[in-house]
């Protein structure tokens, strides 16, 4: 897949994609759709021409207030029947896009599908065929949900087989709370202070940002004014206290955390401040920050200890780091998890993705920056190559509208690229920046 071309252009010039490559692209597009759907947005025109491929990253363009009228070949059957579009119509269009990716042509060339019309069986889809068939069911109520689809695409991308989309066969992704292994309980999230800000029901998505390599992606939907929201999908089986979007949180406990079980690797991050002890809880219209700003010189103590208010946490992906006590984890479908106090505008995100070609992390950041610059509202604070834990890396800090983001990426010796990133409203960056510093100073890989 070449850089800077749409999926349609790649197919026209280079031919169809291999099923595993198509699944990786589909997983990235799906992640963007999930973000939009959580904000009440329907894309309405998912098609190869609107999927931009940049060095293995897939960017889905053109979310808006209302759905676009896309190419008729990629409109779901219910759209043909005049029914209002919904998330399931985007999933059908994703299925049609995947069909085109592996077959080199759409399932219904040159026309809209009939209301009950089934597509032909793809001949080149391999293990992706059951996924495509499930998504292209004419009855929207019979299509798999986004979580199930994500699991199926992950399996295909990993070279595994999949069957029909059923709740029994495909488990939901989980949201779990980060708790201290010992010591006093942290308690439930605190209620929002009177007069606090609330999120509007619908955001105009101005950008879809991809940050990863082939199969893992960070999608940021930045709404009007640049507000950034959490991207994971919660399991309905998890209690609301762990999954819902509470409007305020308790700050991490000021009691000393339990001794860490895995020593942290020394960290060198030139532009990231050291963590400091969290302040006492105070009422604020934003979630209480877990720490206060610190000097710009990072901690370089070998085996950095977990500071008070944090707990060493091992992500299912295998790495460990110090997370603020009480923050919840949501599987982000990108090889790791999102950690947040509010499942909303304050997110510590990790991605773990293969980078066998050894692409420099800075190159990936620069490619994304070009896309951001075209959108307007982007301002670079710092972007540089660096060495992180002895590995080639890059750090990036910028604002987009009223959102403030910082990221550190590095390439491990085994060809895996890790990225740690923090996103907050600009007004909260100084208070939350130590969360990123703590994660980086205590981060260890298997």
Coordinates of C-alpha atoms in Angstrom, one line a residue:
X1 CA 0.0 0.0 0.0
X2 CA 1.6 3.2 -1.1
X3 CA 1.7 6.5 0.7
X4 CA -0.7 9.4 0.2
X5 CA -3.3 7.6 -2.0
X6 CA -6.9 6.6 -1.4
X7 CA -7.8 3.0 -1.1
X8 CA -9.6 3.3 -4.5
X9 CA -6.4 4.6 -6.1
X10 CA -4.4 1.8 -4.6
X11 CA -6.8 -0.9 -5.9
X12 CA -6.9 0.7 -9.3
X13 CA -3.1 1.0 -9.6
X14 CA -1.8 -2.0 -7.7
X15 CA -4.8 -4.5 -7.7
X16 CA -6.8 -5.9 -4.8
X17 CA -5.4 -6.2 -1.3
X18 CA -4.6 -9.4 0.5
X19 CA -7.3 -10.4 3.0
X20 CA -5.1 -9.7 6.0
X21 CA -4.1 -6.3 4.7
X22 CA -7.7 -5.5 4.0
X23 CA -8.7 -6.5 7.5
X24 CA -6.1 -4.2 9.0
X25 CA -7.5 -1.3 7.0
X26 CA -11.0 -2.3 7.9
X27 CA -10.2 -2.3 11.6
X28 CA -8.8 1.2 11.4
X29 CA -11.9 2.5 9.5
X30 CA -14.2 0.7 12.0
X31 CA -12.4 2.4 14.9
X32 CA -13.2 5.8 13.3
X33 CA -16.8 4.8 12.7
X34 CA -17.2 3.7 16.4
X35 CA -16.0 7.1 17.5
X36 CA -18.4 8.9 15.3
X37 CA -21.3 6.7 16.3
X38 CA -20.7 7.3 20.0
X39 CA -21.1 11.0 19.3
X40 CA -24.3 10.5 17.4
X41 CA -22.7 10.8 14.0
X42 CA -23.4 8.7 10.9
X43 CA -20.8 8.9 8.2
X44 CA -23.1 7.8 5.3
X45 CA -20.5 7.4 2.7
X46 CA -17.9 4.9 3.7
X47 CA -16.2 3.9 0.4
X48 CA -12.7 3.3 -0.9
X49 CA -12.4 6.8 -2.3
X50 CA -12.8 8.2 1.2
X51 CA -10.2 6.0 2.9
X52 CA -6.8 7.5 2.7
X53 CA -3.7 5.3 3.1
X54 CA -0.6 6.8 4.3
X55 CA 2.3 4.5 5.1
X56 CA 0.0 1.8 6.3
X57 CA -2.3 4.1 8.2
X58 CA -5.9 4.4 7.1
X59 CA -7.7 7.7 7.6
X60 CA -11.4 8.0 7.1
X61 CA -12.4 11.4 5.9
X62 CA -15.5 13.6 5.9
X63 CA -17.6 13.1 9.0
X64 CA -20.2 15.9 9.2
X65 CA -23.5 16.9 10.9
X66 CA -25.5 14.9 8.5
X67 CA -24.7 11.9 6.3
X68 CA -23.2 12.4 2.9
X69 CA -24.8 10.9 -0.2
X70 CA -22.0 8.7 -1.2
X71 CA -21.5 6.5 -4.2
X72 CA -24.7 4.4 -4.8
X73 CA -22.6 1.2 -5.0
X74 CA -21.7 1.6 -1.3
X75 CA -25.1 2.6 0.0
X76 CA -26.8 0.0 2.3
X77 CA -30.1 -1.6 1.0
X78 CA -32.2 0.3 3.6
X79 CA -31.0 3.5 2.1
X80 CA -32.4 2.4 -1.2
X81 CA -35.7 1.7 0.6
X82 CA -35.7 5.3 1.9
X83 CA -35.0 4.4 5.6
X84 CA -33.0 6.8 7.8
X85 CA -29.3 5.8 8.0
X86 CA -27.8 4.6 11.3
X87 CA -24.6 3.0 12.5
X88 CA -25.6 -0.3 10.8
X89 CA -25.7 1.4 7.4
X90 CA -22.1 2.5 7.9
X91 CA -21.2 -1.1 8.8
X92 CA -22.8 -2.3 5.5
X93 CA -20.8 0.3 3.6
X94 CA -17.7 -0.9 5.4
X95 CA -18.5 -4.5 4.3
X96 CA -18.8 -3.2 0.7
X97 CA -15.5 -1.4 1.0
X98 CA -13.8 -4.6 2.2
X99 CA -15.4 -6.5 -0.6
X100 CA -13.9 -4.1 -3.1
X101 CA -10.6 -4.1 -1.3
X102 CA -10.1 -7.9 -1.9
X103 CA -12.1 -8.3 -5.1
X104 CA -11.1 -5.2 -7.0
X105 CA -14.7 -4.3 -7.7
X106 CA -17.8 -3.4 -5.6
X107 CA -20.4 -6.1 -4.8
X108 CA -23.0 -4.2 -6.9
X109 CA -21.1 -2.5 -9.7
X110 CA -22.7 0.6 -11.0
X111 CA -25.9 0.4 -9.1
X112 CA -27.7 0.4 -5.7
X113 CA -28.5 -2.9 -4.1
X114 CA -32.1 -3.9 -3.8
X115 CA -33.7 -3.8 -0.3
X116 CA -33.4 -7.6 0.1
X117 CA -30.6 -8.3 -2.3
X118 CA -27.6 -10.4 -1.2
X119 CA -24.2 -9.8 -2.6
X120 CA -22.3 -12.4 -4.6
X121 CA -19.7 -14.5 -2.7
X122 CA -16.3 -12.9 -2.9
X123 CA -13.7 -15.2 -4.5
X124 CA -10.5 -13.7 -3.2
X125 CA -11.5 -12.9 0.4
X126 CA -10.2 -16.0 2.1
X127 CA -10.7 -15.8 5.8
X128 CA -12.2 -12.4 5.4
X129 CA -15.2 -13.8 3.5
X130 CA -17.4 -14.5 6.6
X131 CA -16.8 -11.0 7.9
X132 CA -17.9 -9.5 4.6
X133 CA -20.9 -11.7 4.3
X134 CA -22.0 -10.8 7.9
X135 CA -21.7 -7.0 7.2
X136 CA -23.5 -7.2 3.9
X137 CA -26.6 -8.8 5.2
X138 CA -29.6 -6.9 3.7
X139 CA -31.5 -6.8 7.0
X140 CA -29.7 -4.3 9.2
X141 CA -30.9 -6.1 12.3
X142 CA -29.0 -9.2 11.3
X143 CA -25.7 -7.5 10.9
X144 CA -23.0 -7.8 13.6
X145 CA -22.3 -5.0 15.9
X146 CA -19.1 -2.9 15.8
X147 CA -17.5 -4.8 18.7
X148 CA -18.0 -8.2 17.1
X149 CA -16.8 -6.8 13.8
X150 CA -13.7 -5.5 15.4
X151 CA -12.9 -8.9 16.9
X152 CA -13.4 -10.6 13.6
X153 CA -11.2 -8.2 11.8
X154 CA -8.5 -8.5 14.4
X155 CA -8.6 -12.3 14.0
X156 CA -8.3 -12.1 10.2
X157 CA -5.4 -9.6 10.5
X158 CA -3.7 -12.0 12.8
X159 CA -4.0 -14.9 10.4
X160 CA -6.8 -16.7 12.3
X161 CA -10.1 -18.0 11.0
X162 CA -13.5 -16.6 11.9
X163 CA -17.1 -17.8 11.7
X164 CA -20.5 -16.1 11.6
X165 CA -20.9 -13.1 13.8
X166 CA -22.7 -14.3 17.0
X167 CA -22.6 -13.2 20.5
X168 CA -21.5 -16.6 21.7
X169 CA -18.6 -16.8 19.3
X170 CA -17.3 -13.3 19.7
X171 CA -16.9 -11.9 23.3
X172 CA -17.4 -8.2 24.0
X173 CA -14.4 -6.0 24.7
X174 CA -14.1 -5.2 28.4
X175 CA -13.8 -2.0 30.4
X176 CA -12.1 -2.5 33.8
X177 CA -11.2 -0.3 36.7
X178 CA -7.6 0.4 37.7
X179 CA -7.4 -0.4 41.4
X180 CA -4.6 -0.6 43.9
X181 CA -3.5 -4.2 44.7
X182 CA -3.5 -3.3 48.4
X183 CA -4.2 -0.4 50.7
X184 CA -7.3 1.7 51.3
X185 CA -10.2 1.7 48.7
X186 CA -10.4 4.7 46.4
X187 CA -14.2 4.8 46.3
X188 CA -16.6 5.6 43.4
X189 CA -16.3 8.7 41.2
X190 CA -17.3 11.9 42.8
X191 CA -20.4 13.8 41.5
X192 CA -19.9 16.8 39.3
X193 CA -19.7 20.1 41.0
X194 CA -22.7 22.5 40.5
X195 CA -22.4 24.5 37.4
X196 CA -20.0 22.2 35.7
X197 CA -19.7 21.9 31.9
X198 CA -21.6 19.2 30.0
X199 CA -20.9 17.6 26.7
X200 CA -23.2 18.6 23.8
X201 CA -25.2 15.7 22.4
X202 CA -23.7 15.9 18.9
X203 CA -20.2 17.0 17.8
X204 CA -19.1 17.9 14.4
X205 CA -16.2 15.6 13.7
X206 CA -13.6 17.7 11.9
X207 CA -10.8 15.2 11.8
X208 CA -9.9 11.5 11.9
X209 CA -6.3 11.0 13.0
X210 CA -4.5 7.7 12.5
X211 CA -1.5 7.1 14.7
X212 CA -0.1 3.6 14.3
X213 CA 1.3 1.1 11.9
X214 CA -0.7 -1.7 10.0
X215 CA -3.3 -3.0 12.3
X216 CA -3.1 -0.6 15.3
X217 CA -4.4 2.9 15.2
X218 CA -5.2 5.8 17.4
X219 CA -8.3 7.6 16.0
X220 CA -9.0 11.0 17.4
X221 CA -12.3 12.6 16.5
X222 CA -11.9 16.2 17.3
X223 CA -15.2 18.0 17.6
X224 CA -16.2 21.6 17.3
X225 CA -13.6 23.6 19.3
X226 CA -11.2 20.7 19.3
X227 CA -12.8 18.8 22.2
X228 CA -11.5 15.2 22.3
X229 CA -13.4 12.2 23.6
X230 CA -12.6 8.7 24.7
X231 CA -12.7 6.1 21.9
X232 CA -13.1 2.7 23.5
X233 CA -16.3 0.7 23.5
X234 CA -17.5 -0.6 26.8
X235 CA -18.9 -4.0 27.5
X236 CA -22.6 -3.9 28.6
X237 CA -21.8 -6.6 31.2
X238 CA -19.6 -4.2 33.2
X239 CA -21.2 -2.2 36.0
X240 CA -22.1 1.5 35.1
X241 CA -19.6 2.7 37.6
X242 CA -16.8 1.2 35.5
X243 CA -18.1 2.0 32.1
X244 CA -20.3 5.1 32.1
X245 CA -19.1 8.6 31.5
X246 CA -19.0 10.0 35.1
X247 CA -18.8 13.8 35.2
X248 CA -16.1 13.9 37.9
X249 CA -13.6 11.7 39.6
X250 CA -11.8 11.4 42.8
X251 CA -8.1 12.2 42.5
X252 CA -5.7 9.4 43.1
X253 CA -5.2 8.5 46.7
X254 CA -2.4 10.4 48.5
X255 CA -1.5 7.2 50.5
X256 CA 1.7 5.5 49.4
X257 CA 1.0 2.9 46.7
X258 CA 1.8 -0.7 47.2
X259 CA 5.3 -1.9 46.3
X260 CA 5.7 -2.5 42.6
X261 CA 6.2 -6.0 41.5
X262 CA 8.1 -5.3 38.3
X263 CA 10.9 -2.8 38.3
X264 CA 10.6 0.0 35.8
X265 CA 13.1 0.7 33.1
X266 CA 14.9 4.0 33.3
X267 CA 13.4 6.6 31.0
X268 CA 14.7 9.5 29.1
X269 CA 12.1 11.9 27.7
X270 CA 13.5 15.3 27.0
X271 CA 10.2 17.3 26.9
X272 CA 8.1 15.5 29.5
X273 CA 8.0 16.6 33.2
X274 CA 8.4 14.4 36.2
X275 CA 5.4 13.2 38.1
X276 CA 4.6 14.9 41.4
X277 CA 2.4 14.0 44.4
X278 CA -1.3 14.5 43.7
X279 CA -3.0 17.4 45.5
X280 CA -6.0 17.0 47.8
X281 CA -9.4 16.7 46.1
X282 CA -11.0 20.0 45.1
X283 CA -14.2 20.8 43.3
X284 CA -13.7 21.6 39.7
X285 CA -15.8 21.7 36.5
X286 CA -13.3 19.2 35.0
X287 CA -12.3 15.8 36.4
X288 CA -9.9 16.2 39.3
X289 CA -6.3 16.1 38.0
X290 CA -4.2 13.3 39.4
X291 CA -1.1 15.5 39.8
X292 CA 0.2 19.0 39.6
X293 CA 2.7 20.4 37.1
X294 CA 6.4 19.7 37.6
X295 CA 9.7 20.9 36.3
X296 CA 10.6 20.1 32.7
X297 CA 13.5 17.9 33.5
X298 CA 12.4 14.2 33.5
X299 CA 13.2 11.7 36.2
X300 CA 16.0 9.4 35.2
X301 CA 16.2 7.2 38.3
X302 CA 16.8 3.5 37.4
X303 CA 13.8 1.4 38.4
X304 CA 11.6 4.5 38.9
X305 CA 9.2 3.8 41.8
X306 CA 5.5 4.3 41.5
X307 CA 4.5 7.7 43.1
X308 CA 1.7 8.1 45.6
X309 CA -1.7 8.1 44.0
X310 CA -0.6 5.6 41.3
X311 CA -0.5 1.9 41.0
X312 CA 1.6 -0.4 38.8
X313 CA -0.7 -1.8 36.2
X314 CA -0.1 -4.6 33.7
X315 CA -2.0 -4.2 30.5
X316 CA -3.2 -7.4 28.8
X317 CA -0.9 -6.4 25.9
X318 CA 2.0 -7.3 28.3
X319 CA 3.5 -3.9 29.1
X320 CA 3.2 -2.3 32.6
X321 CA 3.2 1.3 33.8
X322 CA 2.0 3.4 36.7
X323 CA -1.7 4.4 36.3
X324 CA -3.6 6.8 38.5
X325 CA -5.6 4.8 41.0
X326 CA -9.3 4.7 40.1
X327 CA -8.9 5.3 36.3
X328 CA -10.7 2.7 34.2
X329 CA -9.3 0.8 31.3
X330 CA -11.2 0.3 28.0
X331 CA -9.9 -2.0 25.3
X332 CA -9.3 0.3 22.3
X333 CA -9.0 -2.4 19.6
X334 CA -5.5 -1.1 18.8
X335 CA -3.4 -3.7 20.6
X336 CA -3.8 -2.2 24.1
X337 CA -6.0 0.0 26.2
X338 CA -7.3 3.5 27.0
X339 CA -7.1 4.7 30.6
X340 CA -9.3 7.5 31.7
X341 CA -11.0 9.0 34.8
X342 CA -14.1 10.0 32.9
X343 CA -14.2 8.0 29.6
X344 CA -14.4 11.3 27.9
X345 CA -11.9 14.1 27.4
X346 CA -8.9 13.0 29.4
X347 CA -7.3 9.9 27.9
X348 CA -4.0 8.1 28.4
X349 CA -3.8 5.8 25.4
X350 CA -1.4 3.0 24.4
X351 CA -0.9 1.3 21.1
X352 CA 1.2 -1.8 20.4
X353 CA 1.6 -2.4 16.7
X354 CA 4.0 -4.3 14.4
X355 CA 6.5 -2.2 12.5
X356 CA 8.7 -4.9 10.8
X357 CA 10.0 -2.5 8.2
X358 CA 11.5 -0.4 11.0
X359 CA 9.8 2.9 9.9
X360 CA 11.2 5.7 12.1
X361 CA 8.6 6.9 14.6
X362 CA 9.3 10.5 13.6
X363 CA 8.3 9.7 10.0
X364 CA 4.9 8.5 11.2
X365 CA 4.3 11.6 13.3
X366 CA 5.3 13.9 10.3
X367 CA 2.8 12.1 8.0
X368 CA 0.0 12.7 10.5
X369 CA 1.1 16.3 11.1
X370 CA 0.6 17.0 7.3
X371 CA -2.9 15.8 7.6
X372 CA -3.6 17.8 10.7
X373 CA -2.2 21.0 9.1
X374 CA -4.6 20.7 6.2
X375 CA -7.5 20.7 8.6
X376 CA -6.7 24.0 10.3
X377 CA -6.6 24.6 14.0
X378 CA -3.3 22.7 14.4
X379 CA -0.3 24.2 16.3
X380 CA 2.9 22.3 16.9
X381 CA 4.5 22.8 20.2
X382 CA 7.4 20.3 19.8
X383 CA 8.2 17.5 17.5
X384 CA 11.6 15.7 17.5
X385 CA 13.4 12.5 17.2
X386 CA 14.8 11.0 20.5
X387 CA 16.0 7.9 22.2
X388 CA 13.6 6.3 24.6
X389 CA 14.9 3.5 26.9
X390 CA 17.7 3.0 24.4
X391 CA 15.4 2.6 21.5
X392 CA 14.8 5.0 18.5
X393 CA 11.8 7.1 19.2
X394 CA 10.0 10.4 18.7
X395 CA 8.1 12.8 20.9
X396 CA 5.3 15.1 19.8
X397 CA 3.2 17.8 21.5
X398 CA 0.6 19.9 19.8
X399 CA -2.8 21.6 20.2
X400 CA -5.7 21.2 17.9
X401 CA -8.5 23.7 18.6
X402 CA -8.9 23.5 22.4
X403 CA -7.4 20.0 22.7
X404 CA -3.8 19.5 23.9
X405 CA -2.0 16.3 23.0
X406 CA 1.4 14.7 23.7
X407 CA 2.8 11.5 22.5
X408 CA 6.0 9.3 22.8
X409 CA 6.6 6.5 20.3
X410 CA 9.5 4.1 20.1
X411 CA 10.5 1.1 18.2
X412 CA 11.4 -2.0 20.2
X413 CA 14.2 -4.4 19.1
X414 CA 11.6 -7.0 18.2
X415 CA 10.0 -4.7 15.5
X416 CA 7.1 -3.7 17.7
X417 CA 6.2 0.0 17.9
X418 CA 4.8 1.3 21.1
X419 CA 3.1 4.7 21.5
X420 CA 2.0 6.4 24.7
X421 CA -0.2 9.4 24.3
X422 CA -2.2 11.8 26.5
X423 CA -5.1 14.0 25.3
X424 CA -6.8 16.6 27.5
X425 CA -8.6 19.9 27.0
X426 CA -6.0 22.7 26.7
X427 CA -7.2 24.2 30.0
X428 CA -6.3 20.9 31.8
X429 CA -3.0 20.1 30.2
X430 CA -0.7 21.4 32.9
X431 CA -2.6 19.5 35.6
X432 CA -2.7 16.2 33.7
X433 CA 0.7 16.3 32.0
X434 CA 2.3 14.4 34.9
X435 CA 0.1 11.4 34.1
X436 CA 2.0 11.1 30.8
X437 CA 5.3 11.7 32.5
X438 CA 4.6 9.0 35.1
X439 CA 3.5 6.5 32.5
X440 CA 6.7 7.1 30.5
X441 CA 9.0 7.0 33.5
X442 CA 7.6 3.7 34.7
X443 CA 6.8 2.0 31.4
X444 CA 8.2 -1.5 30.9
X445 CA 7.8 -4.0 28.0
X446 CA 7.8 -7.8 28.1

